[in-house]
Amino acid sequence: MPRWDGLDLETEGTGISEPLSRQVNLLGSMLGQVTREQIGEELFEAVEALRLLCKRAEQEDDPSLRAEAADRIAALDDEAITQLLHVYTTFFHLVNQAEQQEIIRINRERARRSGPADWPLGPGSGNGRADAQPRAESIDAAVATLKEEGYSLDEVVALFEQLDIQPTLTAHPTEARRRTVLRKQKRIADLLATLDEADATPAERAETLDDLYAQIALLLGTDEIRADRPTVHEEVEQGHYFLHGPIWDTIANIHRDVQHALRRHYDATAEVPAFLQYRSWIGSDRDGNPNVTADVTRWTFARQRRDTIEHYLEELEQLRDDLSLSQRQITASDALLASIEADAQEVVLADESLHQYRHEPYRLKLCYVEARLEDLLDRIDATDVEQMAADYTADDLLADLDLLAESLNEHGFEDAGRSGRLHRLRSLVKTFGFHLAALDVRQHSGVHEETVAALLRAAGVEADYAGLSEADKLAVLEAELTNPRPLVADHDALPAPAAEMMEVFEVIRALRAVDPDAVGSYIVSMTHTVSDLLEPMLLAKEAGLGAVADGAFQCPIDMVPLFETIDDLDAADDRMETLFTHPVYAAHLEGRDGFQEIMLGYSDSNKDGGYWMANWALHKAIHNLGVVCDDNDVDLRLFHGRGGT
C-alpha cells in the first residue's frame, strides 16, 4: 500500500476552499488506488475517463461531450455499471464527510476570531467581554443580540420557555444505508479531523493516513444497501443510531452553549427548559404499513425505554467519578442528606457500596439513583406494557439530579452544579425522559371510518354508518361521544382490521399509563371532514383513553389533522373553523387548553399539484390557518411534513 504522508496533491476544485479541495483530492486519490486494487485497472480507467469527460462537458457546456458520456455509459454491461455506480457513490459519501469537516473547520475558525471564552464563567465574576464578538449565527450571537436590544435576563429565559421545537423522525424504509456504513463514514470523518490538527506529529499523520486508506478500502468493499427491505425493528434500530448517537450529544452541547452565552452576556446562569425535544413515527406510523402492528409499537416503546435508561446509567457512572466530594472536607445540604435517609428505607444497596461511600454523600445518592434505574430495567417487557409501570419516573430522576445541583450551589460549587457532567445529564433527562422520543401514531381516516362502522354495527346502533351523510355521521358521533358507556365489551370479536385498530388505541392507553410522554400526537391522514377527527376520538373513548366528564369527552392526546392534497390545503381553514365550533370538539379543545396541532403534507401536495402550486397552496394555508386559529383563540402549532436531514 502506498504511503500518503507528504503526498503532493494538485488542487483541482473551483469555488471551494483550499482545505476542502485538499481533502477531496486526498480522498479521491485514495479511492482511485483502492478501486485499482479491488476492482481492477480497467474499471478505474473507465471511472476516471468518465469523470474527466463529464468535467469537460460541464466546463465547456458542450452537448456533444454530454452525448459522448452517455454513449460510454450505455456501452457498459450491467456488472460494470453497478461497479461504476458503487465507486461514484462511495466517492460522494467521502466528499460529504469532507464537507462536514469543512463546516466544522469554518465554525471553529469563526469561534477563534470571536475571542477567548470568559473566565471565570460563574455568575458574579464581573468578567464579561464586551470587546469579543460572538461567532456569527451561533447561540452566543443570538443572546448577544437580545442583550443589545435591551432584553433582561428574565425576558431571555421567557423566550426560551416559549420555544417548542420538535424534530420528528419519520419512518422511511428507503433510508437504505446500513449502520455499518454509517459507522465507517463516522470513522472516516474522525480521521479527517485528526489530519486537520495542527499539532499532529509526522508519525501520527502517517498512522492516520494509513488508517484512512484502510477505512476507504473497507467502505468500498462493503455492501452499501441492504439485500432486503428492512423490517420495522431494523428501522427502529436505525433511528436509535441517530437518537442515541449524534442527537444525544448535540442536545447536551446546545444546552451548554446556552448557559455559556447567558454567563458571557448577562454574567448569570438560569434554568432553561427543554426547548428542543424529539418525536418519532418509527414503529408507530401505521398508515399503509401493515407491518406496524400493536405488538411492534409495544416493542418499540420497550426498546426506547431500555436503551435510554442504559444510557443514563453510563452517564451516572461517569458523574459518580466526578462527584467525589467528602463530608470530611465539605458540607452537603440537609435536603440531600434527608433524601439519602429516605432512599435507605426504600432501596437496598450492597454493603460494599454503603461502606465505600459512607463519607461521600453525592456518590451515595447516585448509587441509590442507579439502583432505581436498574429496577426499571428489570421491569421492561416488550409484550407486557403494564409490567413496566413504576413509582420512579423521569421527573423523579430529574428531581434527584436537581437536589445534587442545589446542594453543590449552596456549598460553593456553583460551576459543578451548573455545568459539566451534572448539567449535561440534567439536560438529557429534560429532553429525553425515559421515552427518548414521543411516538406519533398515524392512520388513514378511512380506516377509522371502517372501525367505527364495525363498532356501531356490533352494538346495534347503526347498521350502515359509512353510508350516512356527513350530518348524520356527526349526529351519531356526538351522541356516542357524550355517552359514557362503551359500545362493545369484547373488541377481539370485531372483524380483524377493526380489532387491530382498537388494539392500537388500547396500546396507546397502556403506554401513557406507564409514561405520559411516551405518545406524541395522533395524526389523521387525509382529513376531509369534521367526522374524520371525531371518529378516532370515539375509538379512543371506546379503548378507555380519556373519559366523558360533565357531558363532554376529554381526550388526553392531541388529534392532528393532516392536510396533504392541494384541495385539502385550500380548504384547511374552513374545515378547522367548522371543527372548532362543533360542540364535541370544542369541549375536547378546551380540555387541551385551547391547543391544536395541524400537520401540512409537502410530498403529497407536490405530487398532487407540482412544486410551485404546492408551495403556493402551503403558503396560503399557513396564513389562513393562523388567522382562523387566532379568531377562535386557539394556540396553533404547525407540523411541517417537509422532510430533510
XYZ file of C-alpha atoms in Angstrom:
645
model
C 0.000 0.000 0.000
C 1.394 3.471 -0.813
C 2.328 5.874 1.939
C 0.232 9.032 1.813
C 2.145 11.320 4.146
C 3.559 14.236 2.200
C 1.664 13.352 -0.996
C 1.696 16.349 -3.328
C -1.913 16.816 -4.424
C -2.943 19.321 -7.035
C -5.946 21.415 -6.048
C -8.483 20.899 -8.796
C -11.549 22.307 -7.069
C -13.046 25.615 -8.093
C -15.268 27.666 -5.868
C -14.322 25.746 -2.727
C -11.735 26.435 -0.073
C -8.199 25.121 -0.281
C -8.545 22.896 2.838
C -11.688 21.281 1.441
C -10.167 20.852 -2.000
C -7.077 19.277 -0.445
C -9.168 16.756 1.488
C -11.379 15.939 -1.502
C -8.322 15.284 -3.657
C -6.748 13.126 -0.962
C -9.918 11.051 -0.634
C -10.251 10.792 -4.408
C -6.641 9.644 -4.786
C -7.054 7.015 -2.117
C -10.343 5.804 -3.578
C -8.714 5.580 -7.002
C -5.935 3.390 -5.651
C -8.427 1.216 -3.770
C -10.509 0.856 -6.952
C -7.453 -0.379 -8.838
C -6.709 -2.940 -6.134
C -10.235 -4.208 -5.538
C -11.940 -3.954 -8.929
C -9.139 -3.613 -11.445
C -7.317 -1.168 -13.661
C -9.905 -1.360 -16.451
C -12.778 -0.103 -14.305
C -10.573 2.549 -12.720
C -9.718 3.866 -16.193
C -13.416 3.888 -17.105
C -14.295 5.805 -13.916
C -11.511 8.322 -14.394
C -12.183 8.837 -18.109
C -15.868 9.376 -17.464
C -15.095 11.825 -14.629
C -12.798 13.928 -16.822
C -15.237 13.817 -19.742
C -18.160 14.988 -17.599
C -15.991 17.708 -16.087
C -15.107 18.996 -19.581
C -18.732 18.848 -20.661
C -19.723 20.991 -17.682
C -16.880 23.485 -18.062
C -17.325 23.887 -21.812
C -21.117 23.494 -21.781
C -20.712 21.149 -24.759
C -23.754 18.952 -25.646
C -21.588 16.683 -27.798
C -19.404 15.821 -24.802
C -22.504 15.022 -22.740
C -23.717 12.759 -25.531
C -20.313 11.053 -25.622
C -20.503 10.445 -21.875
C -23.977 8.938 -22.274
C -22.723 6.681 -25.057
C -19.831 5.427 -22.911
C -22.205 4.571 -20.079
C -24.608 2.826 -22.466
C -21.760 0.661 -23.754
C -21.070 -0.806 -20.306
C -22.637 -4.083 -19.221
C -24.793 -4.333 -16.084
C -21.978 -5.501 -13.835
C -19.666 -2.686 -14.931
C -22.420 -0.083 -14.437
C -23.130 -1.457 -10.957
C -19.459 -1.255 -10.027
C -19.112 2.212 -11.521
C -22.119 3.461 -9.542
C -20.720 1.916 -6.371
C -17.394 3.716 -6.841
C -19.071 7.057 -7.539
C -21.487 6.660 -4.628
C -18.579 5.884 -2.311
C -16.790 8.984 -3.591
C -19.844 11.180 -2.936
C -20.117 9.826 0.612
C -16.448 10.615 1.167
C -16.929 14.142 -0.178
C -19.891 14.607 2.160
C -17.675 13.752 5.108
C -15.067 16.218 3.885
C -17.716 18.933 3.507
C -18.938 18.321 7.052
C -15.394 18.660 8.326
C -15.093 21.905 6.381
C -18.226 23.261 8.076
C -16.704 22.362 11.438
C -13.413 23.986 10.463
C -15.139 27.207 9.394
C -17.195 27.378 12.581
C -14.123 26.761 14.705
C -12.257 29.470 12.814
C -15.148 31.874 13.397
C -15.130 30.934 17.083
C -11.401 31.619 17.327
C -11.886 35.038 15.725
C -14.680 35.789 18.200
C -12.164 35.853 21.050
C -11.492 33.627 24.047
C -14.266 32.457 26.345
C -14.819 34.408 29.555
C -13.219 33.018 32.679
C -14.238 32.572 35.379
C -17.620 31.672 33.947
C -19.585 31.722 37.194
C -22.169 34.394 37.958
C -20.823 37.434 39.739
C -17.390 37.107 38.175
C -17.664 40.567 36.648
C -15.530 39.365 33.788
C -17.799 39.983 30.795
C -16.024 40.581 27.482
C -17.797 43.363 25.652
C -14.999 43.559 23.069
C -15.194 39.898 21.941
C -17.561 39.332 19.040
C -19.674 36.138 19.131
C -19.348 33.636 16.335
C -21.791 34.516 13.569
C -25.073 32.564 13.511
C -24.390 30.997 16.918
C -26.495 30.799 20.084
C -23.951 33.190 21.580
C -24.667 35.710 18.804
C -28.436 35.372 19.308
C -28.181 36.044 23.046
C -25.790 38.944 22.381
C -28.351 40.481 20.013
C -31.076 40.174 22.656
C -28.813 41.875 25.194
C -28.040 44.696 22.753
C -31.763 45.194 22.128
C -32.389 45.678 25.837
C -33.858 42.331 26.858
C -33.364 41.435 30.511
C -32.184 38.005 31.634
C -35.709 37.091 32.741
C -37.082 38.099 29.347
C -34.482 35.993 27.537
C -35.311 32.963 29.689
C -39.008 33.598 28.996
C -38.235 33.466 25.263
C -36.574 30.082 25.700
C -39.619 28.913 27.660
C -41.823 29.802 24.682
C -39.723 27.771 22.253
C -41.222 24.402 21.358
C -39.160 22.713 18.652
C -39.885 19.044 17.974
C -37.879 17.442 15.162
C -39.602 14.232 14.131
C -38.006 11.087 12.748
C -40.431 9.629 10.219
C -40.437 6.015 9.093
C -38.717 5.690 5.728
C -37.680 2.196 4.625
C -35.987 3.913 1.670
C -33.239 5.058 4.083
C -31.151 2.193 2.847
C -27.731 2.963 4.281
C -26.709 0.306 6.735
C -25.488 1.173 10.202
C -22.155 -0.492 9.418
C -21.708 2.004 6.542
C -22.709 4.910 8.772
C -20.156 3.813 11.361
C -17.413 3.620 8.740
C -18.305 7.087 7.494
C -18.135 8.373 11.068
C -14.684 6.781 11.463
C -13.519 8.453 8.247
C -14.812 11.815 9.487
C -12.860 11.397 12.730
C -9.683 10.607 10.798
C -10.127 13.682 8.584
C -10.494 15.768 11.748
C -7.247 14.293 13.077
C -5.440 15.246 9.860
C -6.603 18.839 10.376
C -4.981 19.069 13.802
C -2.088 21.485 13.560
C -0.078 19.850 16.333
C -0.198 16.295 14.917
C 3.271 14.750 14.732
C 4.608 13.244 11.471
C 4.193 9.753 12.950
C 0.593 10.498 13.937
C -0.196 11.834 10.461
C 1.334 8.778 8.815
C -0.669 6.440 11.040
C -3.850 8.431 10.396
C -3.339 8.339 6.625
C -2.764 4.579 6.703
C -5.914 4.125 8.788
C -7.889 6.397 6.438
C -6.787 4.355 3.425
C -7.795 1.139 5.181
C -11.242 2.543 6.067
C -11.848 3.639 2.461
C -10.870 0.163 1.276
C -13.280 -1.407 3.768
C -16.034 1.032 2.755
C -15.676 0.257 -0.961
C -15.736 -3.459 -0.198
C -18.933 -3.195 1.882
C -22.476 -3.537 0.539
C -23.909 -0.055 0.859
C -27.543 -1.083 0.915
C -29.356 -3.980 2.483
C -30.141 -7.005 0.372
C -33.729 -6.967 1.664
C -36.176 -4.280 2.695
C -35.575 -3.518 6.390
C -38.012 -4.783 8.974
C -39.688 -2.295 11.296
C -37.363 -3.490 14.065
C -34.385 -2.618 11.856
C -35.900 0.793 11.136
C -36.168 1.399 14.883
C -32.520 0.412 15.318
C -31.596 2.824 12.511
C -33.419 5.656 14.266
C -31.668 4.832 17.534
C -28.310 5.124 15.775
C -29.016 8.846 15.442
C -31.034 9.452 18.613
C -28.514 7.801 20.916
C -25.538 8.989 18.881
C -25.135 12.468 17.389
C -28.515 13.777 18.621
C -27.872 12.673 22.214
C -24.559 14.524 22.391
C -25.742 17.547 20.419
C -28.645 18.220 22.801
C -26.257 18.427 25.750
C -23.933 20.709 23.780
C -26.773 23.059 22.804
C -27.836 23.479 26.438
C -24.195 24.046 27.390
C -23.890 26.750 24.718
C -26.992 28.492 26.057
C -25.526 28.589 29.568
C -22.192 29.890 28.283
C -23.979 32.648 26.344
C -26.023 33.698 29.384
C -22.888 33.805 31.515
C -20.967 35.767 28.930
C -23.593 38.422 28.242
C -25.604 38.557 31.491
C -22.971 37.411 33.991
C -25.522 34.932 35.369
C -26.942 31.462 34.937
C -30.571 30.432 34.664
C -32.637 27.301 34.374
C -33.524 26.828 30.727
C -36.297 24.355 29.827
C -36.065 21.570 27.275
C -36.958 23.735 24.289
C -35.848 21.003 21.883
C -37.487 17.553 22.126
C -37.924 14.689 19.711
C -40.777 12.691 18.277
C -40.731 9.599 16.073
C -43.005 7.755 13.663
C -40.743 4.719 13.542
C -42.606 1.738 14.916
C -45.871 3.658 15.325
C -46.824 5.098 11.910
C -49.268 2.553 10.504
C -50.764 4.475 7.572
C -50.426 1.982 4.732
C -47.828 -0.162 6.526
C -49.342 -3.467 7.714
C -46.030 -4.395 9.354
C -46.529 -1.779 12.069
C -48.776 -3.701 14.420
C -49.743 -3.039 18.030
C -47.090 -5.563 19.095
C -44.441 -3.651 17.129
C -45.399 -0.404 18.885
C -45.139 -2.120 22.282
C -41.701 -3.442 21.324
C -40.585 -0.008 20.092
C -41.599 1.654 23.358
C -39.824 -1.036 25.390
C -36.670 -0.757 23.283
C -36.558 3.024 23.533
C -37.096 2.880 27.293
C -34.412 0.242 27.802
C -31.796 1.955 25.634
C -32.425 5.338 27.259
C -32.155 4.048 30.825
C -28.980 2.156 29.925
C -27.500 5.372 28.533
C -28.407 7.195 31.748
C -26.630 4.512 33.756
C -23.496 5.120 31.688
C -23.798 8.868 32.270
C -24.360 8.312 36.019
C -21.248 6.189 36.306
C -19.164 8.998 34.820
C -20.889 11.549 37.042
C -20.180 9.420 40.102
C -16.487 9.533 39.218
C -16.676 13.345 39.216
C -18.632 13.942 42.419
C -16.047 12.621 44.863
C -16.800 15.304 47.480
C -16.356 14.061 51.044
C -18.212 15.192 54.169
C -14.828 15.261 55.849
C -13.937 18.134 53.504
C -17.228 19.902 52.671
C -20.865 20.037 53.806
C -23.838 18.635 51.924
C -27.304 20.179 52.126
C -29.810 18.965 54.702
C -32.210 18.194 51.859
C -29.682 15.898 50.187
C -28.892 14.073 53.430
C -32.598 13.661 54.184
C -33.130 12.284 50.696
C -30.390 9.676 51.241
C -32.035 8.609 54.512
C -35.370 8.220 52.690
C -33.699 6.215 49.923
C -32.243 3.842 52.501
C -35.765 2.970 53.644
C -36.845 2.034 50.107
C -33.749 0.756 48.261
C -31.319 -1.953 49.328
C -27.704 -1.223 48.424
C -24.817 -3.634 48.665
C -22.885 -3.365 51.923
C -19.773 -2.680 49.873
C -21.277 0.485 48.359
C -22.635 1.670 51.709
C -19.204 1.291 53.274
C -17.231 2.679 50.336
C -19.299 5.870 50.054
C -20.170 6.403 53.742
C -18.341 9.779 53.720
C -19.293 10.723 50.129
C -22.981 11.722 50.058
C -23.067 12.692 46.379
C -21.754 9.329 45.269
C -24.017 7.512 47.729
C -27.055 9.363 46.372
C -26.081 8.405 42.826
C -25.807 4.749 43.891
C -29.426 4.884 45.027
C -30.418 6.521 41.721
C -28.603 3.804 39.779
C -30.342 1.095 41.804
C -33.746 2.602 40.977
C -32.905 2.701 37.261
C -31.697 -0.904 37.324
C -35.033 -1.862 38.864
C -36.784 -0.129 35.942
C -34.684 -2.161 33.519
C -35.755 -5.384 35.228
C -39.404 -4.423 34.691
C -39.149 -3.891 30.939
C -41.138 -6.417 28.929
C -41.864 -5.873 25.241
C -45.118 -7.857 25.482
C -46.494 -6.650 28.832
C -46.655 -2.875 28.993
C -48.429 -2.787 32.363
C -45.460 -4.545 33.987
C -43.260 -1.528 33.191
C -45.224 0.828 35.440
C -43.169 2.022 38.410
C -43.146 4.746 41.035
C -39.810 6.182 39.894
C -40.320 8.450 36.866
C -38.134 10.650 34.721
C -39.388 13.620 36.758
C -38.178 11.850 39.904
C -34.764 11.302 38.319
C -34.574 14.975 37.379
C -35.608 15.962 40.927
C -32.773 13.844 42.354
C -30.269 15.459 39.984
C -31.631 18.916 40.840
C -31.131 18.089 44.510
C -27.464 17.384 43.829
C -27.101 20.646 41.892
C -28.792 22.669 44.647
C -26.552 21.153 47.296
C -23.454 21.951 45.239
C -24.676 25.501 44.677
C -25.277 26.012 48.402
C -21.778 24.976 49.372
C -19.508 26.779 46.971
C -19.563 24.507 43.933
C -21.809 26.564 41.632
C -19.922 25.666 38.476
C -20.056 21.946 39.260
C -23.816 22.258 39.726
C -24.458 24.396 36.655
C -22.021 22.878 34.174
C -20.057 19.754 33.445
C -21.456 16.239 33.617
C -24.264 17.095 36.034
C -25.617 19.846 33.801
C -25.230 17.552 30.788
C -27.249 14.780 32.426
C -29.962 17.151 33.631
C -30.314 18.480 30.065
C -30.600 14.942 28.695
C -33.273 13.938 31.199
C -35.281 17.115 30.499
C -35.149 16.359 26.787
C -35.496 12.586 26.538
C -37.169 11.496 29.793
C -37.377 7.707 29.846
C -39.176 7.602 26.488
C -36.395 9.033 24.249
C -38.765 10.256 21.522
C -42.541 10.511 21.787
C -44.185 8.059 19.408
C -46.646 9.646 16.998
C -49.392 7.338 15.769
C -50.776 7.950 12.280
C -53.586 6.227 10.435
C -55.714 6.908 7.367
C -59.141 8.442 8.007
C -60.782 5.647 6.011
C -59.542 3.020 8.489
C -61.141 4.940 11.361
C -64.444 5.090 9.498
C -64.396 1.333 8.883
C -63.634 0.632 12.559
C -66.359 2.973 13.810
C -68.794 1.322 11.402
C -67.861 -2.127 12.767
C -68.332 -0.967 16.374
C -71.707 0.647 15.710
C -72.880 -2.400 13.781
C -71.779 -4.801 16.550
C -73.506 -2.621 19.182
C -76.745 -2.464 17.194
C -76.586 1.331 16.962
C -76.188 1.811 13.196
C -76.068 -0.854 10.503
C -74.512 1.278 7.729
C -72.540 4.118 9.265
C -70.291 4.540 6.197
C -73.351 5.154 4.039
C -74.625 8.063 6.142
C -74.356 11.702 5.136
C -71.812 13.850 6.974
C -74.571 15.477 9.032
C -75.981 12.088 10.090
C -72.484 10.811 10.911
C -71.911 13.815 13.149
C -75.210 13.215 14.928
C -74.233 9.610 15.696
C -70.706 10.560 16.763
C -71.925 13.370 19.016
C -74.391 11.040 20.740
C -71.739 8.389 21.361
C -69.003 10.811 22.425
C -71.265 12.223 25.148
C -72.388 8.778 26.355
C -70.011 7.240 28.923
C -70.942 3.609 28.194
C -68.717 1.574 25.827
C -70.190 0.225 22.603
C -68.701 -3.291 22.640
C -67.406 -5.344 25.554
C -65.111 -7.628 23.535
C -63.117 -5.920 20.801
C -61.499 -9.209 19.786
C -64.880 -10.281 18.413
C -64.794 -7.471 15.830
C -63.570 -8.093 12.255
C -59.766 -8.405 12.245
C -58.946 -4.909 10.858
C -61.254 -3.253 13.396
C -59.907 -5.394 16.253
C -56.340 -4.419 15.327
C -57.291 -0.732 15.201
C -58.857 -0.976 18.656
C -55.759 -2.712 19.992
C -53.702 0.263 18.803
C -55.729 2.618 20.992
C -55.500 0.184 23.894
C -51.711 0.185 23.489
C -51.693 3.999 23.494
C -53.658 3.934 26.755
C -51.257 1.396 28.272
C -48.138 3.324 27.181
C -49.476 6.569 28.626
C -50.205 4.802 31.909
C -46.509 3.918 32.155
C -45.198 7.244 30.803
C -47.489 10.140 29.770
C -44.721 11.445 27.491
C -44.417 8.155 25.577
C -47.037 9.078 22.957
C -46.968 12.311 20.991
C -49.868 13.106 18.690
C -52.493 11.056 16.898
C -52.323 12.073 13.227
C -55.203 11.523 10.833
C -54.152 11.200 7.196
C -56.498 12.526 4.533
C -58.597 14.679 6.835
C -61.515 15.970 4.788
C -64.420 16.417 7.226
C -65.224 17.008 10.903
C -66.165 13.342 11.272
C -62.603 12.400 10.260
C -61.405 13.854 13.603
C -64.350 12.757 15.760
C -64.053 9.107 14.641
C -60.604 8.475 16.207
C -61.849 10.311 19.306
C -64.679 7.764 19.558
C -62.156 4.923 19.183
C -60.074 6.474 21.974
C -63.144 6.657 24.217
C -64.022 3.046 23.419
C -60.484 1.970 24.425
C -60.683 3.789 27.750
C -58.287 6.506 26.609
C -59.952 9.526 28.153
C -63.417 9.760 29.629
C -66.773 11.545 29.437
C -66.993 14.234 32.139
C -69.764 16.808 32.535
C -71.360 15.537 29.355
C -68.257 16.009 27.206
C -65.472 13.648 26.139
C -61.971 14.652 27.174
C -59.227 13.012 25.108
C -55.734 13.225 26.688
C -53.818 13.295 23.383
C -53.790 15.779 20.513
C -55.842 14.829 17.475
C -53.936 16.205 14.496
C -55.483 16.649 11.047
C -53.106 16.125 8.131
C -53.906 18.278 5.113
C -51.930 16.950 2.169
C -53.655 17.492 -1.207
C -53.983 20.863 -2.923
C -57.771 20.838 -2.349
C -57.313 19.941 1.335
C -54.785 22.745 1.821
C -57.093 25.257 0.147
C -59.993 24.198 2.379
C -57.988 23.697 5.590
C -59.030 26.939 7.319
C -62.747 26.404 6.599
C -62.551 22.835 7.900
C -60.797 23.918 11.092
C -63.351 26.686 11.604
C -66.139 24.100 11.382
C -64.236 21.778 13.715
C -63.519 24.479 16.322
C -67.202 25.405 16.501
C -68.508 21.836 16.804
C -69.604 21.377 20.444
C -67.955 17.981 20.955
C -64.606 19.017 19.502
C -64.759 22.404 21.225
C -65.069 20.574 24.571
C -62.060 18.401 23.682
C -60.103 21.515 22.709
C -60.959 23.199 25.995
C -59.562 20.170 27.813
C -56.331 20.621 25.813
C -56.053 24.270 26.978
C -57.084 25.533 23.556
C -54.110 23.901 21.845
C -54.283 22.499 18.310
C -51.551 20.920 16.210
C -52.076 20.788 12.440
C -49.862 18.887 10.029
C -49.165 20.020 6.481
C -48.169 17.489 3.829
C -45.364 18.509 1.485
C -44.641 15.404 -0.575
C -48.275 14.613 -1.378
C -49.074 18.226 -2.246
C -46.077 18.245 -4.613
C -47.287 15.035 -6.245
C -50.797 16.459 -6.468
C -50.077 19.903 -7.886
C -46.392 20.189 -8.680
C -43.699 22.136 -6.867
C -44.853 25.726 -7.464
C -48.574 25.125 -6.967
C -47.879 23.096 -3.819
C -45.697 25.804 -2.301
C -48.273 28.485 -3.057
C -51.032 26.326 -1.548
C -48.903 25.700 1.552
C -48.117 29.413 1.897
C -51.796 30.322 1.761
C -52.791 27.511 4.130
C -50.237 28.572 6.751
C -51.521 32.156 6.674
C -55.204 31.212 6.681
C -54.797 28.654 9.472
C -53.058 31.284 11.587
C -55.979 33.648 11.056
C -58.713 31.112 11.874
C -56.873 29.901 14.993
C -56.378 33.486 16.159
C -60.063 34.250 15.560
C -61.052 31.229 17.672
C -58.469 31.867 20.422
C -56.681 28.609 19.578
C -52.961 28.108 20.242
C -51.594 26.677 16.980
C -48.550 24.520 16.344
C -47.786 23.657 12.712
C -46.181 20.302 11.972
C -44.348 20.723 8.670
C -44.046 17.341 6.951
C -41.420 18.618 4.567
C -38.650 16.136 5.334
C -34.934 16.799 5.215
C -31.832 15.972 7.195
